[in-house]
Coordinates of C-alpha atoms and ligand atoms in Angstrom, one line a residue:
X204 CA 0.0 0.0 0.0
X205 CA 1.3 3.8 -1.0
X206 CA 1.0 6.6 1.4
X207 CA -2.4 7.6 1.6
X208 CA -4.2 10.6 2.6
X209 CA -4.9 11.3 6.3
X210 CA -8.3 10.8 7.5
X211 CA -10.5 14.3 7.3
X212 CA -8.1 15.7 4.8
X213 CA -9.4 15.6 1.3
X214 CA -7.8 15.9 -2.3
X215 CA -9.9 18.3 -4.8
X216 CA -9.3 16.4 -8.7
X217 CA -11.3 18.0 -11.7
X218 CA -15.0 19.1 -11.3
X219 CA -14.9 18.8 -7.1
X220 CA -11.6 21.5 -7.8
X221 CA -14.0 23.2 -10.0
X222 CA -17.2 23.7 -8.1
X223 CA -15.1 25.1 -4.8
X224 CA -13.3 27.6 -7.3
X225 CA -16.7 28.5 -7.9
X226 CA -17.5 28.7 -4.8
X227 CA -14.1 31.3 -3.9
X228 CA -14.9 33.0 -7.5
X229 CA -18.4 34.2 -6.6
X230 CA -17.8 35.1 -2.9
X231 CA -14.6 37.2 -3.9
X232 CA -17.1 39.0 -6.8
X233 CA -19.6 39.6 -4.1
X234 CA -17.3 40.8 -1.5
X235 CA -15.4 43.0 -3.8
X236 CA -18.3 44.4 -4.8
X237 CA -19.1 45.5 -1.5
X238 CA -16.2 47.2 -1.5
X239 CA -14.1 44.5 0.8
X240 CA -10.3 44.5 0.3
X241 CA -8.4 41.0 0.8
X242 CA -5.9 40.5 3.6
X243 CA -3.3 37.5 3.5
X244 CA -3.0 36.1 7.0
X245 CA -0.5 33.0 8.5
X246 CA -1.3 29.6 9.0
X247 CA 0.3 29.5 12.3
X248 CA -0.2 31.8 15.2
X249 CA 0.8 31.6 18.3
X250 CA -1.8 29.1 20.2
X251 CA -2.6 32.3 22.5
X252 CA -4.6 34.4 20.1
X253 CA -6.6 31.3 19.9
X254 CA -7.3 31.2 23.4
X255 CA -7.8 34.8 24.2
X256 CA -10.4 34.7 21.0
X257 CA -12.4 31.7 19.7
X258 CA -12.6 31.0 23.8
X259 CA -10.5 28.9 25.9
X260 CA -13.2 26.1 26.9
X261 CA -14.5 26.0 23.3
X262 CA -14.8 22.8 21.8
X263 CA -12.2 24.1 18.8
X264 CA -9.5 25.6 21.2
X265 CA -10.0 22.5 24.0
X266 CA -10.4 20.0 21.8
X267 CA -9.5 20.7 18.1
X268 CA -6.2 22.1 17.4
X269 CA -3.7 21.3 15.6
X270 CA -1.0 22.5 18.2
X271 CA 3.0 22.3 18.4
X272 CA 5.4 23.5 20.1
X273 CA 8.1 25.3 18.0
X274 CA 11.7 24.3 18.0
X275 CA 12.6 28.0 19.2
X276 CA 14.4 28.8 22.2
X277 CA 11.4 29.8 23.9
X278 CA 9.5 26.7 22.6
X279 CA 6.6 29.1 21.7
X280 CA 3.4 27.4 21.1
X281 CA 2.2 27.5 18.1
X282 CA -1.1 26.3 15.9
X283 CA -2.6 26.1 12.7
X284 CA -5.3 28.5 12.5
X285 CA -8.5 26.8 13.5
X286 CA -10.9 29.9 12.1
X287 CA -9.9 33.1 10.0
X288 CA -11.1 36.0 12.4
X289 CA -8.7 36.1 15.5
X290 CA -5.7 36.0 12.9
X291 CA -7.0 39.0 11.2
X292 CA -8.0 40.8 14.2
X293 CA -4.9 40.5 15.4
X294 CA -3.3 41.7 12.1
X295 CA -5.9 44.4 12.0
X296 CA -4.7 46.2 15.6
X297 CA -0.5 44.8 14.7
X298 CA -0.8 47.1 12.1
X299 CA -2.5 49.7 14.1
X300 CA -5.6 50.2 12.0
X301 CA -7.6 50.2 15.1
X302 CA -6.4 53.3 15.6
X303 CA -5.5 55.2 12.9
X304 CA -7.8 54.4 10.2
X305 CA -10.7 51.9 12.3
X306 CA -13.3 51.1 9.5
X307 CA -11.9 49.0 7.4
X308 CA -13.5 45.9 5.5
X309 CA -11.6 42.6 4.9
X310 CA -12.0 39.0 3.3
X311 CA -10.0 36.4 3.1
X312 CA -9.7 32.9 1.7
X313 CA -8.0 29.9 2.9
X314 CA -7.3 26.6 4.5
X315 CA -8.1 26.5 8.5
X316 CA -7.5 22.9 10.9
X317 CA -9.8 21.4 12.9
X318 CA -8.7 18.1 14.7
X319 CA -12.6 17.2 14.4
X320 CA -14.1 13.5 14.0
X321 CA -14.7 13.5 9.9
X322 CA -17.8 13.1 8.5
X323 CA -19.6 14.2 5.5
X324 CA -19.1 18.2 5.9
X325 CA -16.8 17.9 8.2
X326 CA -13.0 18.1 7.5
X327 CA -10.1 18.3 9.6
X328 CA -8.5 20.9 6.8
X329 CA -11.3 22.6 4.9
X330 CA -11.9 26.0 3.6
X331 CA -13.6 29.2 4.4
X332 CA -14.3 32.4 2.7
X333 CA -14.4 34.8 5.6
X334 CA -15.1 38.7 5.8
X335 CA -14.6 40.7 9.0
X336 CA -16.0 44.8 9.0
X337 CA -14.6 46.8 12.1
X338 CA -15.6 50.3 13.2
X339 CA -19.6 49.7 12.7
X340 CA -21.4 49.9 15.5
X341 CA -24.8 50.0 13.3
X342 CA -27.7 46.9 12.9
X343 CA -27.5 47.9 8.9
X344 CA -23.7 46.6 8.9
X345 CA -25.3 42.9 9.8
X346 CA -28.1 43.0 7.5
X347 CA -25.4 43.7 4.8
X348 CA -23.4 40.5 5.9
X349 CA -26.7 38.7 5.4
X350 CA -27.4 40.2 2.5
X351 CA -24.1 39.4 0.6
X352 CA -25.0 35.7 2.2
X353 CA -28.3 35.8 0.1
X354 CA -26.3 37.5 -3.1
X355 CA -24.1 34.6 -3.2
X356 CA -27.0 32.0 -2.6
X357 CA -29.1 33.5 -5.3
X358 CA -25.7 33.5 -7.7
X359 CA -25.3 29.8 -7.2
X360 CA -28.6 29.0 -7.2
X361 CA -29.4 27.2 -3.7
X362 CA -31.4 26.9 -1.4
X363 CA -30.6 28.0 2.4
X364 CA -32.4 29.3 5.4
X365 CA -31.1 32.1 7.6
X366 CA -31.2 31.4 11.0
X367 CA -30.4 34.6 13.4
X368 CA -30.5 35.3 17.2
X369 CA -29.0 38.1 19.7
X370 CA -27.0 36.8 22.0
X371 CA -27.0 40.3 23.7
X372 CA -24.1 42.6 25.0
X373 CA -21.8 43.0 28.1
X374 CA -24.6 44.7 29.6
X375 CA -27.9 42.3 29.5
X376 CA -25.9 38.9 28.9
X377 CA -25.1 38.3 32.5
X378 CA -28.4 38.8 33.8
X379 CA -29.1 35.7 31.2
X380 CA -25.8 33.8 32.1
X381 CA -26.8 34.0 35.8
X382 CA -30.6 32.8 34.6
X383 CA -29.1 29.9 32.9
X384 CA -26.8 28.8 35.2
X385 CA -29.5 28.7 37.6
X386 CA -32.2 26.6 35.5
X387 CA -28.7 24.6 34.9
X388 CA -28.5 23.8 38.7
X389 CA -32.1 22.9 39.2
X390 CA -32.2 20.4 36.5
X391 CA -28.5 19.1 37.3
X392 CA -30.1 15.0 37.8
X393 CA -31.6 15.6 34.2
X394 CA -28.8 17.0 32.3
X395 CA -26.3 15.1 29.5
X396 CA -22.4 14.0 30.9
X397 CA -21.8 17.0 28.2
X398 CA -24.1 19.3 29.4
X399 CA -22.6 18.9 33.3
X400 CA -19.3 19.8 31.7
X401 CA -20.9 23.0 29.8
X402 CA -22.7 24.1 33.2
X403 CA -19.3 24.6 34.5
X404 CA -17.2 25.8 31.5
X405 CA -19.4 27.4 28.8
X406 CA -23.3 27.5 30.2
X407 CA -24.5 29.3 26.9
X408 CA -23.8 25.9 24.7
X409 CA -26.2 24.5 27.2
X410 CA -28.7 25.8 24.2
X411 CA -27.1 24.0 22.1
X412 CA -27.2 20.2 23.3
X413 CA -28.6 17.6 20.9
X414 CA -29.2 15.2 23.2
X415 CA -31.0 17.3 26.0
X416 CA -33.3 19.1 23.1
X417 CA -36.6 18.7 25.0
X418 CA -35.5 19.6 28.3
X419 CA -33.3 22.6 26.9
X420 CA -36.4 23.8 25.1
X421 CA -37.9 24.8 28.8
X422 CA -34.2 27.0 29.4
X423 CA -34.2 30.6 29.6
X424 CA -32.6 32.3 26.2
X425 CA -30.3 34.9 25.6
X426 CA -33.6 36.8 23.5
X427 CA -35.8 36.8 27.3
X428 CA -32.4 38.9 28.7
X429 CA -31.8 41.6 26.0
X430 CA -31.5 45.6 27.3
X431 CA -33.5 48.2 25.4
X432 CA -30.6 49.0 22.5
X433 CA -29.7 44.7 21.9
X434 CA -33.8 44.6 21.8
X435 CA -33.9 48.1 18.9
X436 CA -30.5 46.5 17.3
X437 CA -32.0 43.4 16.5
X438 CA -35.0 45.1 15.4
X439 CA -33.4 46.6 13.0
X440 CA -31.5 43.5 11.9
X441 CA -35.4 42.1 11.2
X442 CA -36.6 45.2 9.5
X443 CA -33.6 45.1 7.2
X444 CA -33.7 41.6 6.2
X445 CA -37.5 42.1 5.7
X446 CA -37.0 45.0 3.4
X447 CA -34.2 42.9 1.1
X448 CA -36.9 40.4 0.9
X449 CA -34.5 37.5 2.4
X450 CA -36.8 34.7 4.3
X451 CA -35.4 34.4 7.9
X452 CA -36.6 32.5 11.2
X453 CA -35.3 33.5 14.5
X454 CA -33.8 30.7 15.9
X455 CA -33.5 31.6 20.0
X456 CA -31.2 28.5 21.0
X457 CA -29.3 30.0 18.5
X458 CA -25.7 30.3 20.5
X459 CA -22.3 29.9 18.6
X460 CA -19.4 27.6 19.8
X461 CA -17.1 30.5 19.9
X462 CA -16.9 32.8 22.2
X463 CA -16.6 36.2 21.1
X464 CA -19.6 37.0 19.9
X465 CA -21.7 39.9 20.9
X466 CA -25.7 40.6 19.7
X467 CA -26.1 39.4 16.3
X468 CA -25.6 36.1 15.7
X469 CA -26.2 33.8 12.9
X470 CA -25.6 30.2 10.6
X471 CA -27.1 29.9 7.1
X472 CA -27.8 26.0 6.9
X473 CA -28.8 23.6 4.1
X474 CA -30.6 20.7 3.9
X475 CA -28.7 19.7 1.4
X476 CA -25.7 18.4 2.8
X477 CA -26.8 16.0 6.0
X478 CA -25.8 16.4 9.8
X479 CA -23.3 19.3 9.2
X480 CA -25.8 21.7 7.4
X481 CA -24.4 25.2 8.5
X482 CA -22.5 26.2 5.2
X483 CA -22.1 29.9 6.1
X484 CA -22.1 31.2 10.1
X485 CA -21.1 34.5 12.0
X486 CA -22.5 37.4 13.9
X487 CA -21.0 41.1 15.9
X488 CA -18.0 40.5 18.2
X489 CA -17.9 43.8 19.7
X490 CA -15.7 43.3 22.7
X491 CA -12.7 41.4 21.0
X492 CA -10.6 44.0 19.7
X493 CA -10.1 45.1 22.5
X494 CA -9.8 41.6 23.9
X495 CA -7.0 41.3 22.2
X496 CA -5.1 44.5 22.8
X497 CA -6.7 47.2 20.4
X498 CA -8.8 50.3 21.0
X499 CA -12.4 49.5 21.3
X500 CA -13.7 48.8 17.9
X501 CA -16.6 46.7 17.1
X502 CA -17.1 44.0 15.1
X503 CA -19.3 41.9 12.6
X504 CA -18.1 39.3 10.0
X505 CA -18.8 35.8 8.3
X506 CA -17.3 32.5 7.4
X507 CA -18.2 30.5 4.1
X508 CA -17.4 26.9 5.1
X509 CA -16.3 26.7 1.3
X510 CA -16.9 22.3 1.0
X511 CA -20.3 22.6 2.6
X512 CA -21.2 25.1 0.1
X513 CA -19.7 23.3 -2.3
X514 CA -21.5 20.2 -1.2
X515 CA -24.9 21.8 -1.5
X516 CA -24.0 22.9 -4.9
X517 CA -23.5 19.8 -6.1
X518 CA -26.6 18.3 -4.6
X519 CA -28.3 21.1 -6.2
X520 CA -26.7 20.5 -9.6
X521 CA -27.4 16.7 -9.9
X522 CA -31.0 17.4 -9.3
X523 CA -30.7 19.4 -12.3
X524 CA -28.2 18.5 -14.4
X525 CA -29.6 18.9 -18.1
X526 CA -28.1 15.9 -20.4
X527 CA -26.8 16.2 -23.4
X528 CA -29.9 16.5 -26.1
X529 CA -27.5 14.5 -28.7
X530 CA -24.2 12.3 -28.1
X531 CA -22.5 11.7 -31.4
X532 CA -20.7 8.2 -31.9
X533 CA -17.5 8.2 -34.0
X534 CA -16.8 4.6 -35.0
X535 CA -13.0 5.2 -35.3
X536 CA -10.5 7.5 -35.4
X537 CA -11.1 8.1 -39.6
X538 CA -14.7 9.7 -39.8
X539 CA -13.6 12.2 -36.7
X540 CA -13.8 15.0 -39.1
X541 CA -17.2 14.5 -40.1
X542 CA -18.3 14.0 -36.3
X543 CA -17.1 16.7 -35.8
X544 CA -18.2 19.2 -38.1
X545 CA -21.9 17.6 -37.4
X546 CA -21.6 18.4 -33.7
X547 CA -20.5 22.4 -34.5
X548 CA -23.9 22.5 -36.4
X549 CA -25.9 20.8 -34.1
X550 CA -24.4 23.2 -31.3
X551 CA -24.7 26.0 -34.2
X552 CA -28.5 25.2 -33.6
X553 CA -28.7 25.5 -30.0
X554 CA -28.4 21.9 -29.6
X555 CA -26.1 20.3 -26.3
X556 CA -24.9 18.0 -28.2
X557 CA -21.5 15.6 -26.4
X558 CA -19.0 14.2 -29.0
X559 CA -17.6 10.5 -27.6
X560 CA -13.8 9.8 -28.0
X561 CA -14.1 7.6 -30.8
X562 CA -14.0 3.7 -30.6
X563 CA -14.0 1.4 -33.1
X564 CA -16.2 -0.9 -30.6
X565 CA -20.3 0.1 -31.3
X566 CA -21.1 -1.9 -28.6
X567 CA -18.8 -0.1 -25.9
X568 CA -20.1 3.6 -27.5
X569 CA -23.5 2.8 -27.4
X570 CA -23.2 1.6 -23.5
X571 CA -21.7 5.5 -23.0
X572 CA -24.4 6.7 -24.6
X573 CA -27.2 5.0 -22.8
X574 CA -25.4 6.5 -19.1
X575 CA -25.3 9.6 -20.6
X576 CA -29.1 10.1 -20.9
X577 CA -28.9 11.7 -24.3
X578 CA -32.5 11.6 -26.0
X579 CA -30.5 11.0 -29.5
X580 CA -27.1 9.1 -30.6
X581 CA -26.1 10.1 -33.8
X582 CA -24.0 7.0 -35.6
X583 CA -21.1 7.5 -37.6
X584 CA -19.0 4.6 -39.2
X585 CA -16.7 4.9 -42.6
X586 CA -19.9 3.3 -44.0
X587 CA -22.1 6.1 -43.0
X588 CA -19.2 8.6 -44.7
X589 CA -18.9 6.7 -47.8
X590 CA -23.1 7.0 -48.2
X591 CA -23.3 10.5 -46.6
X592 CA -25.4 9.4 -44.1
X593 CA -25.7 9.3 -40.3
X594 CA -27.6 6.8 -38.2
X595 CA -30.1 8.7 -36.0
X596 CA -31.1 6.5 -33.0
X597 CA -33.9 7.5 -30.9
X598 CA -32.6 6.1 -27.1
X599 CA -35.7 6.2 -25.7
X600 CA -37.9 4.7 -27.9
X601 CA -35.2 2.2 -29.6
X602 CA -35.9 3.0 -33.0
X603 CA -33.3 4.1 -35.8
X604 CA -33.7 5.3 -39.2
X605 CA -30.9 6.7 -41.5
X606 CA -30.8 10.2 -42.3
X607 CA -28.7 12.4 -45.2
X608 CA -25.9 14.0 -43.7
X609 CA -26.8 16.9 -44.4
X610 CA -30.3 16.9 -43.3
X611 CA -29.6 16.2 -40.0
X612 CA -29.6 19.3 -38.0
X613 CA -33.0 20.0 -39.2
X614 CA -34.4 16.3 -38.3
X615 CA -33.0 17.0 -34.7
X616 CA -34.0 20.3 -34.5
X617 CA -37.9 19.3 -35.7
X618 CA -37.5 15.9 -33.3
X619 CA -36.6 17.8 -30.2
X620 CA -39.0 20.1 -30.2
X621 CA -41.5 17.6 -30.2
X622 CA -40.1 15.5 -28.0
X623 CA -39.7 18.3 -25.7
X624 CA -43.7 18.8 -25.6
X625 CA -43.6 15.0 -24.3
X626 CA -41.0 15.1 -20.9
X627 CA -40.0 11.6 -20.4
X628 CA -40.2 11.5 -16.6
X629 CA -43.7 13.2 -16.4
X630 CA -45.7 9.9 -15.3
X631 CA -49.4 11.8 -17.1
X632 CA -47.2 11.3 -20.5
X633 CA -45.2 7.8 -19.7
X634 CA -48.0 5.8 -21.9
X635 CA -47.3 8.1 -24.6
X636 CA -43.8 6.8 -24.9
X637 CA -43.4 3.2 -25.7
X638 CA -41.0 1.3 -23.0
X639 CA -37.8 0.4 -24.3
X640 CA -37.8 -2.7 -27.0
X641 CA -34.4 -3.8 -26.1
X642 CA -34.0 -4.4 -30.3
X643 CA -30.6 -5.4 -30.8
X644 CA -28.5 -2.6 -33.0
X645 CA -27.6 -3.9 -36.4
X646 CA -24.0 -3.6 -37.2
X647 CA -22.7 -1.0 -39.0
Ligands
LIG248 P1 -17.6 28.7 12.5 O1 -19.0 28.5 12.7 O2 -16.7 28.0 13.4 O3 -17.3 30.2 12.6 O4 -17.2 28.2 11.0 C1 -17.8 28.9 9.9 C2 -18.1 27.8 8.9 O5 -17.0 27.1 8.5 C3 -19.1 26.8 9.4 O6 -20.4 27.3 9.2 C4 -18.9 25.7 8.4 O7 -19.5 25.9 7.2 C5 -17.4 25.8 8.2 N1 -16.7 24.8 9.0 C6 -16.4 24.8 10.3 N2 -15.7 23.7 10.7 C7 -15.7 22.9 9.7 C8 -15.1 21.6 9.4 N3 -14.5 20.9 10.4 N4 -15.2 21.1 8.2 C9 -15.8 21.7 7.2 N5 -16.3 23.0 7.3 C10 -16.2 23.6 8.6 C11 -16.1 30.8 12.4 O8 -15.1 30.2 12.0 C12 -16.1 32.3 12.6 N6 -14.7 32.7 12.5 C13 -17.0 32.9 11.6 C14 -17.0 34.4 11.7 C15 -16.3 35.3 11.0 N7 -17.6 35.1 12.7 C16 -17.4 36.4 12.5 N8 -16.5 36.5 11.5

């Protein structure tokens, strides 16, 4: 056996390479548009921003990362960046934007580690597409994060719901962390092994425990808590999303697993792509700037998990993959130029039309054309040439007649369209269309 892979890291070959390019292409468009700029960050950061940031008893800084210690003299600790935003807040106030120049808007692409059990969705390296805004105190600044969100989904063409939630500031959340921590210690006999350890560490992700779901659903939430201004801010998040016409629900258990975040807070999630179905999440993280060093400049940014989005693409674009209407088989390598030159006129009419590598095996060709769903195969042999004709075969009703080369664009143009007025899946028409005959192809 070769070296293989390790487990939760994935290769990207041909199309899945393609639809993640995608993916980056339209998110950069978007984000440019918006008038982001792109900031380059490290891979490795000293394992302290990590903990001062993303939280030191969440699941990705206790549990998840990818963390060494260098071979320095002062062995610093180091790790692979788990998630995009602590790196580039850090950059942000290191270059002393925070308090020279404070509203600035950033995105940023790239790999980030997460020592996670794989699964579908979930990676140990995977990709996001983040932005971060800073200096914008204003509700408006998160409706425009969900509305680049909604520009992108309507780009690619999915499907998603927005879930959002207020998690509240420094000033109403710890009336609600006191609530919780209470309703926490009265149920204490009744809570998950997971849930004892949150109660002590991280009572918020109480909220989030999929085991406990019906006794969490009678838990206090961060919404019952909010002052006057998280109440108006949130408001305003609602009236904006309303206004873009972008379908929302407000999701109250709605807490993230990292710790930073401040009022808004939110995952877009597909149903799409199984268990791990939030493909885009973020919110306002008004207090870490500051957190980590800088003046006190708010907050508010997003993370594209870019193989989740990927992943719901491609479960979109199977459902609706269009075949090809023709597939043209070249029998051999000699009547290529006459395959070809029929294909550039079928396409010439509008017509998808696939061109097989030729074969000088029928049998072989015509299996290729059967899996490629093509209503019409198009036969081409040195026979055909020396006549000037083509074999026209009609793959779902298994008939074939011979056409004049020349002639054939027009017989598939006048065939399509009235096949197209009888769809083959539609189950009203399916006694329309005779079921296959299985008659054996004559050889050419
Ligand atoms: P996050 O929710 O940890 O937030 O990650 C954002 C997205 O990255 C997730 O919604 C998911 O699509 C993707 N993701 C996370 N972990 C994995 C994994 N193991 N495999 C595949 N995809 C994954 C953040 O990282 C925040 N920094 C987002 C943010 C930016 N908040 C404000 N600004």
């Amino acid at each position: 056996m070769g070296i293989t892979r390790l487990r939760g890291f994935q290769d990207l070959i041909g199309t899945d390479a393609d639809i993640v390019s995608r993916v980056e292409h339209s998110a950069r468009t978007i984000a440019e548009l918006h008038n982001f700029s792109e900031i380059r960050i490290p891979l490795l950061e000293r394992i302290e921003l990590y903990q001062r940031s993303s939280g030191e008893t969440s699941d990705v800084v206790e549990k998840q990362m990818y963390a060494f210690s260098d071979r320095d003299e002062a062995e610093t600790l180091v790790a692979l960046r788990p998630e995009g935003t602590p790196g580039v807040v850090r950059a942000y106030i290191e270059g002393g934007l925070d308090r020279s120049d404070p509203e600035q808007r950033f995105y940023y692409s790239g790999p980030m580690f997460r020592r996670e059990r794989p699964q579908k969705g979930r990676l140990r390296q995977f990709h996001q597409f983040g932005v971060e805004v800073f200096g914008r105190h204003d509700a408006v600044c998160d409706a425009e994060l969900l509305i680049m969100i909604d520009e992108l989904r309507r780009q690619l063409g999915l499907t998603l719901e927005f879930q959002i939630n207020s998690l509240g500031d420094s000033l109403c959340r710890p009336a609600f962390r006191a609530a919780l921590l209470r309703w926490g210690r009265e149920n204490l006999n009744r809570l998950c092994g997971d849930c004892h350890e949150r109660l002590e560490k991280n009572p918020l992700r109480l909220l989030d425990c999929k085991i406990d779901v019906k006794l969490t659903a009678s838990a206090p939430t961060p919404r019952d808590y909010l002052c006057d201004a998280c109440r108006r801010h949130f408001q305003v998040v609602e009236e904006a999303l309303t206004a873009s016409a972008i379908p929302y629900v407000v999701n109250p258990r709605l807490v993230r697993g990292l710790d930073y975040y401040t009022r808004t807070a939110f995952e877009v999630v597909s149903a799409a792509v199984g268990s791990q179905s939030a493909v885009v999440a973020g919110g306002r993280y008004d207090g870490l700037v500051e957190a980590l060093g800088g003046a006190p400049v708010p907050g508010s940014g997003f993370a594209i998990g870019v193989e989740r989005l990927a992943l719901a693409l491609h479960a979109a674009q199977s459902k609706t993959e269009t075949p090809p209407a023709v597939v043209i088989l070249a029998i051999g390598n000699t009547v290529v130029p006459q395959a070809n030159s029929l294909a550039s006129e079928l396409r010439n009419e509008n017509i998808r039309t696939d061109l097989l590598s030729p074969e000088r095996g029928l049998k072989t060709l015509m299996r290729r054309a059967d899996k490629s769903k093509a209503h019409y195969a198009l036969i081409i042999g040195d026979n055909e040439v020396a006549r000037g004709v083509v074999q026209v075969r009609d793959l779902r009703q298994s008939t074939q007649q011979e056409v004049p080369f020349e002639k054939v664009a027009q017989h598939m143009k006048e065939n399509l369209a009235n096949a197209r007025s009888f769809p083959i899946d539609d189950p009203s028409t399916q006694d329309i269309v005779p079921t296959r005959q299985g008659g054996r192809l004559k050889k050419i």
